[in-house]
CSV table of C-alpha atoms in Angstrom, one decimal:
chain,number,residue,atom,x,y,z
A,1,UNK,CA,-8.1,-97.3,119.1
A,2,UNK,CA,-10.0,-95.4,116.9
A,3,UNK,CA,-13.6,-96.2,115.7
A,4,UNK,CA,-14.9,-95.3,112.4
A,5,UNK,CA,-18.6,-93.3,112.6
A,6,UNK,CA,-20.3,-96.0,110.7
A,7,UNK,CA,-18.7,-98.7,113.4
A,8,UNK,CA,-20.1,-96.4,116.1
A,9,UNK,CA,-23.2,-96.0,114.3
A,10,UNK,CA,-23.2,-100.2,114.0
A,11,UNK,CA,-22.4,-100.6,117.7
A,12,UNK,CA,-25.3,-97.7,118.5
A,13,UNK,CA,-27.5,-100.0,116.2
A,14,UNK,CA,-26.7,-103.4,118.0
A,15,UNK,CA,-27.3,-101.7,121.3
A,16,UNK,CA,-30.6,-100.2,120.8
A,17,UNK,CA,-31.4,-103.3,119.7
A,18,UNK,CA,-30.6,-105.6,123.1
A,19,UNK,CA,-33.0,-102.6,124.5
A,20,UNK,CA,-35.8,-103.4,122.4
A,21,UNK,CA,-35.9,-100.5,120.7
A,22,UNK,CA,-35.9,-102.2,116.8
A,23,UNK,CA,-37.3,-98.6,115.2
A,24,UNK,CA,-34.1,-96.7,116.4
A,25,UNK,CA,-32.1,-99.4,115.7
A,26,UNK,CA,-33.3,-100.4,112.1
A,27,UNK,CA,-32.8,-96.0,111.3
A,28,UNK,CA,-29.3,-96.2,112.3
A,29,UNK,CA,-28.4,-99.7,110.4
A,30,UNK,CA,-29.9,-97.5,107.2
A,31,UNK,CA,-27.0,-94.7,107.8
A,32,UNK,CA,-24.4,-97.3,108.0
A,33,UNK,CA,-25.2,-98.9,104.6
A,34,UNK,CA,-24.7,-94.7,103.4
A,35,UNK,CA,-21.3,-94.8,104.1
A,36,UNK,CA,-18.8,-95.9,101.0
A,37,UNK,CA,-16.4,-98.3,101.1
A,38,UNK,CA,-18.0,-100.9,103.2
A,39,UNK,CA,-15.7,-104.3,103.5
A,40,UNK,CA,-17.8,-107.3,103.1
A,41,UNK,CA,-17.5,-108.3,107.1
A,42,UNK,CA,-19.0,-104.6,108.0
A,43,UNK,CA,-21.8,-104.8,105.4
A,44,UNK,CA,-23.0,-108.7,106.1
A,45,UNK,CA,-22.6,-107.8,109.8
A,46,UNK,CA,-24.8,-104.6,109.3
A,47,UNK,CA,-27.2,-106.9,106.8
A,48,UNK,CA,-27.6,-109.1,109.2
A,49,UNK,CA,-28.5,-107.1,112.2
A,50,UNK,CA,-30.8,-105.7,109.8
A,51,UNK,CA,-32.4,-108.9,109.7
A,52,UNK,CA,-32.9,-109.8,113.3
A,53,UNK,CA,-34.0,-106.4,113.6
A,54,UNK,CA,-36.5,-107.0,110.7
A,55,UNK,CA,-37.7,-110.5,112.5
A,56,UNK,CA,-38.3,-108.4,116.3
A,57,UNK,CA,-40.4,-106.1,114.2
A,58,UNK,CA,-42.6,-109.2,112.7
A,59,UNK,CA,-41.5,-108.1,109.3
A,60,UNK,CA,-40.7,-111.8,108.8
A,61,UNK,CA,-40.5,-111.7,105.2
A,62,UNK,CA,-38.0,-109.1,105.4
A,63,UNK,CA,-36.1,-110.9,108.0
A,64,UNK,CA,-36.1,-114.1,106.1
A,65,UNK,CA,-34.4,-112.2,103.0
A,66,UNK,CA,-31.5,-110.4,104.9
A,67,UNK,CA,-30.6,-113.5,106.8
A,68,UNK,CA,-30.5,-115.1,103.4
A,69,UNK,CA,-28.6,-112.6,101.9
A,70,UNK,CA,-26.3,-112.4,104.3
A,71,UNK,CA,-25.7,-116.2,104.7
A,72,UNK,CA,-25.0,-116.1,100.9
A,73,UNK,CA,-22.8,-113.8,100.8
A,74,UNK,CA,-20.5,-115.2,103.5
A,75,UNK,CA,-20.4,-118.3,101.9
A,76,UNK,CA,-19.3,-117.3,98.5
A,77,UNK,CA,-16.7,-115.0,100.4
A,78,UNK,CA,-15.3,-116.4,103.2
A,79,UNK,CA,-16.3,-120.3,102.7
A,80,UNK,CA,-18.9,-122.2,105.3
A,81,UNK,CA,-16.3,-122.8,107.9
A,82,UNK,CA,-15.9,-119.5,108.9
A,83,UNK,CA,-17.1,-118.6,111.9
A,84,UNK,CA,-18.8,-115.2,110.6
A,85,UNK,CA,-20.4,-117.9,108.2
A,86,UNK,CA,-21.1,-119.6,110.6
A,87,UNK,CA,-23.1,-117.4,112.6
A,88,UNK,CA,-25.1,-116.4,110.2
A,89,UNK,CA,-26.3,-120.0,109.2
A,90,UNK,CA,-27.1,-120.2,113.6
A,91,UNK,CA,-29.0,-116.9,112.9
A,92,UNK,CA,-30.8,-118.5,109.9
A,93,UNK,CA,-31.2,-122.0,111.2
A,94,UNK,CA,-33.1,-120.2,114.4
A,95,UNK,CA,-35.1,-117.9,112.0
A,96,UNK,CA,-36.6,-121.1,110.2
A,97,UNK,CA,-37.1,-122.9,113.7
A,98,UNK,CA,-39.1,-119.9,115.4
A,99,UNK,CA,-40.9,-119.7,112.0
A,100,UNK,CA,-42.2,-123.5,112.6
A,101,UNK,CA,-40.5,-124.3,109.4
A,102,UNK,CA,-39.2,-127.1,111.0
A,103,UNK,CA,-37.3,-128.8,108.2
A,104,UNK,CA,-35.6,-125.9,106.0
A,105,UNK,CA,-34.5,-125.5,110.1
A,106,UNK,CA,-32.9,-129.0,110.3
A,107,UNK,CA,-30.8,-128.3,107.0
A,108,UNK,CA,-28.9,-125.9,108.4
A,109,UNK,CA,-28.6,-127.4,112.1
A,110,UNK,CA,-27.2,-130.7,109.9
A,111,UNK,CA,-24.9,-128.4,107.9
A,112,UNK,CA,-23.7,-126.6,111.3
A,113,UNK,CA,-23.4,-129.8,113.3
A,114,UNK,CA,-21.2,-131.1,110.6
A,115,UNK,CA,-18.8,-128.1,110.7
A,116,UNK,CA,-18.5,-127.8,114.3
A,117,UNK,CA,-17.4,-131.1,114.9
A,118,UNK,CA,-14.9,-131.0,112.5
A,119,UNK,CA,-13.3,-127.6,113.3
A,120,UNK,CA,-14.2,-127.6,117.3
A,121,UNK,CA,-14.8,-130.9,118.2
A,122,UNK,CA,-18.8,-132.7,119.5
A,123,UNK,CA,-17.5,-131.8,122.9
A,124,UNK,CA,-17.5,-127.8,123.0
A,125,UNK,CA,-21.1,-126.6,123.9
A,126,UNK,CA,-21.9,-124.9,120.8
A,127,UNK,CA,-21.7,-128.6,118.7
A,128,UNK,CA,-23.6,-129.9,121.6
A,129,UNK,CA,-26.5,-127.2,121.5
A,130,UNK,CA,-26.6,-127.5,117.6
A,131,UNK,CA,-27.0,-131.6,117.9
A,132,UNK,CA,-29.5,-130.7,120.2
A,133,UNK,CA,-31.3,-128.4,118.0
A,134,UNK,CA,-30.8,-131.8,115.2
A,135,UNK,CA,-32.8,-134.0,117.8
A,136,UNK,CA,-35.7,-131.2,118.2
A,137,UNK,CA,-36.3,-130.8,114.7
A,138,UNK,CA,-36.3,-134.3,114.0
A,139,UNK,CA,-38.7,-134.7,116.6
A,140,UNK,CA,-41.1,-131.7,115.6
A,141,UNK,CA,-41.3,-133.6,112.1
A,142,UNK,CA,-42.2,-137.0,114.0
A,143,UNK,CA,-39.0,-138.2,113.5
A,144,UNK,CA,-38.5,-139.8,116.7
A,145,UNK,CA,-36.2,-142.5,115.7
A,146,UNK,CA,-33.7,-140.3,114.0
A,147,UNK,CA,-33.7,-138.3,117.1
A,148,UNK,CA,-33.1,-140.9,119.5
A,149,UNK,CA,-29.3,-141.5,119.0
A,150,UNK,CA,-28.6,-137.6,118.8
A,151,UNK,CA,-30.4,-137.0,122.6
A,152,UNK,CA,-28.0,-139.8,123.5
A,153,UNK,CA,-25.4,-138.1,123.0
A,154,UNK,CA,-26.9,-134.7,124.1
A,155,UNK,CA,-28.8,-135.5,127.4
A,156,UNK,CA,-25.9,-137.1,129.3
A,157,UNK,CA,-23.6,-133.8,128.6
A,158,UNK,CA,-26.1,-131.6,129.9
A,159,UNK,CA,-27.0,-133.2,132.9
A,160,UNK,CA,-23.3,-133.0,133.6
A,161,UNK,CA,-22.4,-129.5,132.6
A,162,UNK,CA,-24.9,-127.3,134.0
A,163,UNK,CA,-23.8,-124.6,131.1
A,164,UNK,CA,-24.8,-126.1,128.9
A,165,UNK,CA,-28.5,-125.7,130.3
A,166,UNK,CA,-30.2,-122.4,128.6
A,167,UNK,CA,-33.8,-121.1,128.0
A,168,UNK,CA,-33.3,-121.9,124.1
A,169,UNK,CA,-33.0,-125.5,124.8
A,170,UNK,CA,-35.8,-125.6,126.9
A,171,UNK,CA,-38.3,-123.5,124.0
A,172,UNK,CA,-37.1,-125.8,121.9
A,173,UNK,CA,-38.8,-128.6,124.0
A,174,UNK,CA,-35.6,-130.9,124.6
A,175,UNK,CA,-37.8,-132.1,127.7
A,176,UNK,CA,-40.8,-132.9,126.1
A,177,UNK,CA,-39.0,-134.8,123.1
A,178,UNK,CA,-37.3,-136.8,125.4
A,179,UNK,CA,-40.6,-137.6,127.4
A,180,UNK,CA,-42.0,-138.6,124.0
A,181,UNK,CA,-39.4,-140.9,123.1
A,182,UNK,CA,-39.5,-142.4,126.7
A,183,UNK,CA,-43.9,-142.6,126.3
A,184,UNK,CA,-43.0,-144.6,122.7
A,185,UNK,CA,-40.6,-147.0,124.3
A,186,UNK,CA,-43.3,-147.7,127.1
A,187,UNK,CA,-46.2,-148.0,124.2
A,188,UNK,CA,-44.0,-150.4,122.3
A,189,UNK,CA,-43.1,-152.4,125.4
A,190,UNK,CA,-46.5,-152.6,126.3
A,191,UNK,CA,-47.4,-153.9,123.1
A,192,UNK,CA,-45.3,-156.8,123.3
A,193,UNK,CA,-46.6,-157.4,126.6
A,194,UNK,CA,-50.1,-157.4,124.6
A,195,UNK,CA,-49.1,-159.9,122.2
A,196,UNK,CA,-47.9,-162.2,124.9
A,197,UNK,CA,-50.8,-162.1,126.5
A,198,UNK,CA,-52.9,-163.4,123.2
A,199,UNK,CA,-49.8,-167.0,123.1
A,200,UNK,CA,-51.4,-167.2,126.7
A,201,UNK,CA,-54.9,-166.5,126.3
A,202,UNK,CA,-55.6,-163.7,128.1
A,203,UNK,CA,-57.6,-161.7,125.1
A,204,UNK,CA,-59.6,-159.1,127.1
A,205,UNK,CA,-56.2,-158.6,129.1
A,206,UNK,CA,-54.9,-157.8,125.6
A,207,UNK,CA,-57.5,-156.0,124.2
A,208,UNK,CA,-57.2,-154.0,126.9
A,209,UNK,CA,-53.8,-153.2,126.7
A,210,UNK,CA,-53.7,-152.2,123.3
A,211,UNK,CA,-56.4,-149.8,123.4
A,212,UNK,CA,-54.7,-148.0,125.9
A,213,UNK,CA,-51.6,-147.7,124.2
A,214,UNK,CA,-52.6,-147.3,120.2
A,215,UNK,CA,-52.8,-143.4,120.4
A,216,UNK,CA,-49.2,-143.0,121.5
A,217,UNK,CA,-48.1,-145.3,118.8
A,218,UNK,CA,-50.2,-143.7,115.9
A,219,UNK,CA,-49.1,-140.3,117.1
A,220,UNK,CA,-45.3,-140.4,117.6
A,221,UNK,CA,-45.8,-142.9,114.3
A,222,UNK,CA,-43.6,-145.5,115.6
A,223,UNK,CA,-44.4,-149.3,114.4
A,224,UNK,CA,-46.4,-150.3,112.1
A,225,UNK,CA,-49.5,-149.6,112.9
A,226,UNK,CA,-51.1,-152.9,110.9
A,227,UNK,CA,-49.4,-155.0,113.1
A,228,UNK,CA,-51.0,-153.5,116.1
A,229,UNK,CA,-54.5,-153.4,114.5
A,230,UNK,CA,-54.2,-156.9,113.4
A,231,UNK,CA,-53.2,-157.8,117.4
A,232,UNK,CA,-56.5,-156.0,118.0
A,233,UNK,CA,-58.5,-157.8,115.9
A,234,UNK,CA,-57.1,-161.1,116.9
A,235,UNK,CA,-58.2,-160.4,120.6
A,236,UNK,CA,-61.5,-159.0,119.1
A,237,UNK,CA,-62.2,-162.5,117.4
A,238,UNK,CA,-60.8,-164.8,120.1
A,239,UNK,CA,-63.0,-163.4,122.3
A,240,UNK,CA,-66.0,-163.8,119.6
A,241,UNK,CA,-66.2,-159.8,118.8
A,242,UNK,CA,-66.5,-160.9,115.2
A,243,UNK,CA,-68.3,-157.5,114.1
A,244,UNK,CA,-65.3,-155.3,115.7
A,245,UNK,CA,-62.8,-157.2,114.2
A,246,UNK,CA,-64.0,-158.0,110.6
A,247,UNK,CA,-64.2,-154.0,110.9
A,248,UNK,CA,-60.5,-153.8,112.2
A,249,UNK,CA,-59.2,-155.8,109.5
A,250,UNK,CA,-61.0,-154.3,106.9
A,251,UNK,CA,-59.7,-151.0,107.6
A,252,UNK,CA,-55.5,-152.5,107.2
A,253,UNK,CA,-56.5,-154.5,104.1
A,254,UNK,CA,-55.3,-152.2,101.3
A,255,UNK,CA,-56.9,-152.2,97.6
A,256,UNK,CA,-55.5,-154.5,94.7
A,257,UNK,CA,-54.2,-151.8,93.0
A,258,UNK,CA,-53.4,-149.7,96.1
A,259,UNK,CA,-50.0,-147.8,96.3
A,260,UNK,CA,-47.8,-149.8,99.1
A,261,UNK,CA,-48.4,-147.9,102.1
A,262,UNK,CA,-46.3,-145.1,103.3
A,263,UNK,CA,-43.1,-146.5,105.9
A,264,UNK,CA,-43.7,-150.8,104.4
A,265,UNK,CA,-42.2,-152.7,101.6
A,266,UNK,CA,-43.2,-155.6,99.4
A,267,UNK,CA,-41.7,-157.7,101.7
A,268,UNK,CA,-43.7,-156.4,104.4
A,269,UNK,CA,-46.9,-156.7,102.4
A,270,UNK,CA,-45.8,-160.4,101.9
A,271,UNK,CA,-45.7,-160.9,105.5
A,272,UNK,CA,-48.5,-159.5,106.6
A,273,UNK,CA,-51.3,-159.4,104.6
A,274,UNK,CA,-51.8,-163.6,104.3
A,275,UNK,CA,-52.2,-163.3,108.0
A,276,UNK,CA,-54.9,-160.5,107.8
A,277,UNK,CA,-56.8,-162.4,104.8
A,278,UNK,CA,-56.9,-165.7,106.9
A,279,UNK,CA,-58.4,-164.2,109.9
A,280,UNK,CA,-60.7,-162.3,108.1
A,281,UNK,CA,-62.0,-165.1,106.1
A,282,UNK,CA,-62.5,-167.3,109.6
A,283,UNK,CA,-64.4,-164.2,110.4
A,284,UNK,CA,-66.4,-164.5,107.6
A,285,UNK,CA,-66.8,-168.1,108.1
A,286,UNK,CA,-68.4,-168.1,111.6
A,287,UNK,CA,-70.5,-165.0,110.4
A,288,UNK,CA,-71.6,-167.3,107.7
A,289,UNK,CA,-70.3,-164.8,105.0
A,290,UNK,CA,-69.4,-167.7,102.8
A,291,UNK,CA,-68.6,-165.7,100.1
A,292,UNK,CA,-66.8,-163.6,101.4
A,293,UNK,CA,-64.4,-166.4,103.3
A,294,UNK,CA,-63.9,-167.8,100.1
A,295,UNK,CA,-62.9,-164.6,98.8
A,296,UNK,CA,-60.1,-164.3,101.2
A,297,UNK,CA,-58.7,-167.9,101.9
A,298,UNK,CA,-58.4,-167.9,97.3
């Protein structure tokens, strides 16, 4: 069959490239866009090579515009369901991931996801790998819960299909997110424990306990975090720490005029915060801050 120069020069392009040899390769992709009478699949794939040549070279900004461009244009061409669309938005997606710009990222893994499923099923590896790339995002953005039910689905598949294994899901840190969400469900287990152990009287036990486990918590940001103060600070004062507490509970109790905080509702607010004032006033009462229990039982 005969090829074209400017598809030899493309294929001579994409070649030097898998040898790491972006200079040669980024000339050569310049001589293809000199030729006339490109079709729009021979100048998006030339674009786009461009790009990931572009990235390899660390000109990210560059990079980021060609993949752009040439996800654009595919779209307004061919649709996003076809599969030269399509991997461009993979191309893209990755671009955003590498870049740590973890969210733009996620938008197009969602969008891809979406398509895949529909057109090739969630069994075939490449919807698998793409959910996968869902769950990691979510997690690098702390959102862990989000995450959870994608891994679910993600985890089992590759255990069983040893293809489905690659480096790329491993840079993405599949192993590490899953480890997180497994150290969350221990904290949060442990907490209950902790609570428990307050109905029986075992403060120190409980103190204990959730001092160990309130870093994991506050950094995977899963539960509210008042609640587990306020356990805290009622282990504090059972066990007559009434400085420690009062300064535990003063911490959760937001201004009159505060914002509700970030992740809680009105009804939340309503639950919780009698409970905090009532402690913290029998605080105040054995402290004999007077005052200041009045203050809070009012």
């Amino acid at each position: 069959m005969y090829s074209s120069p400017r598809d030899s020069r493309l294929w001579l392009a994409r070649s030097l490239f898998h040898l790491e040899k972006y200079d040669d390769a980024s000339s050569h992709l310049h001589f293809v866009f000199a030729y006339n009478e490109l079709d729009t699949l021979e100048m998006t794939r030339a674009i786009m090579w461009l790009g990931l040549t572009f990235e390899r070279q660390e000109n990210y900004d560059y990079a980021r515009e060609q993949l752009e461009r040439v996800h654009s244009i595919l779209v307004g061409q061919f649709g996003p369901r076809h599969l030269e669309t399509l991997a461009s938005q993979y191309y893209l997606a990755h671009f955003f991931y590498k870049r740590k710009s973890f969210l733009r990222a996620l938008g197009h893994f969602k969008e891809l996801l979406q398509v895949e499923e529909r057109t090739r099923g969630p069994e075939k590896s490449k919807a698998i790998k793409t959910r996968c790339m869902v769950a990691v995002c979510l997690g690098q953005l702390g959102s862990l819960r989000e995450a959870e039910p994608h891994l679910q689905q993600v985890v089992p598949r590759i255990e069983l299909d040893p293809d489905l294994k690659s480096d790329e899901l491993e840079d993405a840190g599949l192993l590490y997110l899953c480890l997180e969400l497994s150290l969350c469900k221990f904290a949060e287990c442990q907490m209950g424990i902790a609570e428990i152990m307050i109905l029986q009287g075992h403060f120190s036990q409980a103190e204990c306990t959730i001092r160990q486990i309130l870093p994991t918590l506050e950094t995977t940001g899963q539960g509210h975090s008042r609640t587990r103060h306020y356990a805290l600070a009622e282990a504090l004062f059972k066990q007559n720490n009434l400085v420690e507490a009062q300064q535990t509970l003063e911490k959760l109790l937001p201004e009159k005029k505060a914002p509700i905080p970030d992740g809680y509702t009105e009804h939340d607010l309503a639950g919780w915060l009698p409970r905090m004032q009532q402690l913290l006033g029998k605080i105040h009462r054995k402290l004999g801050q007077l005052n200041g229990a009045r203050h809070c039982f009012q």
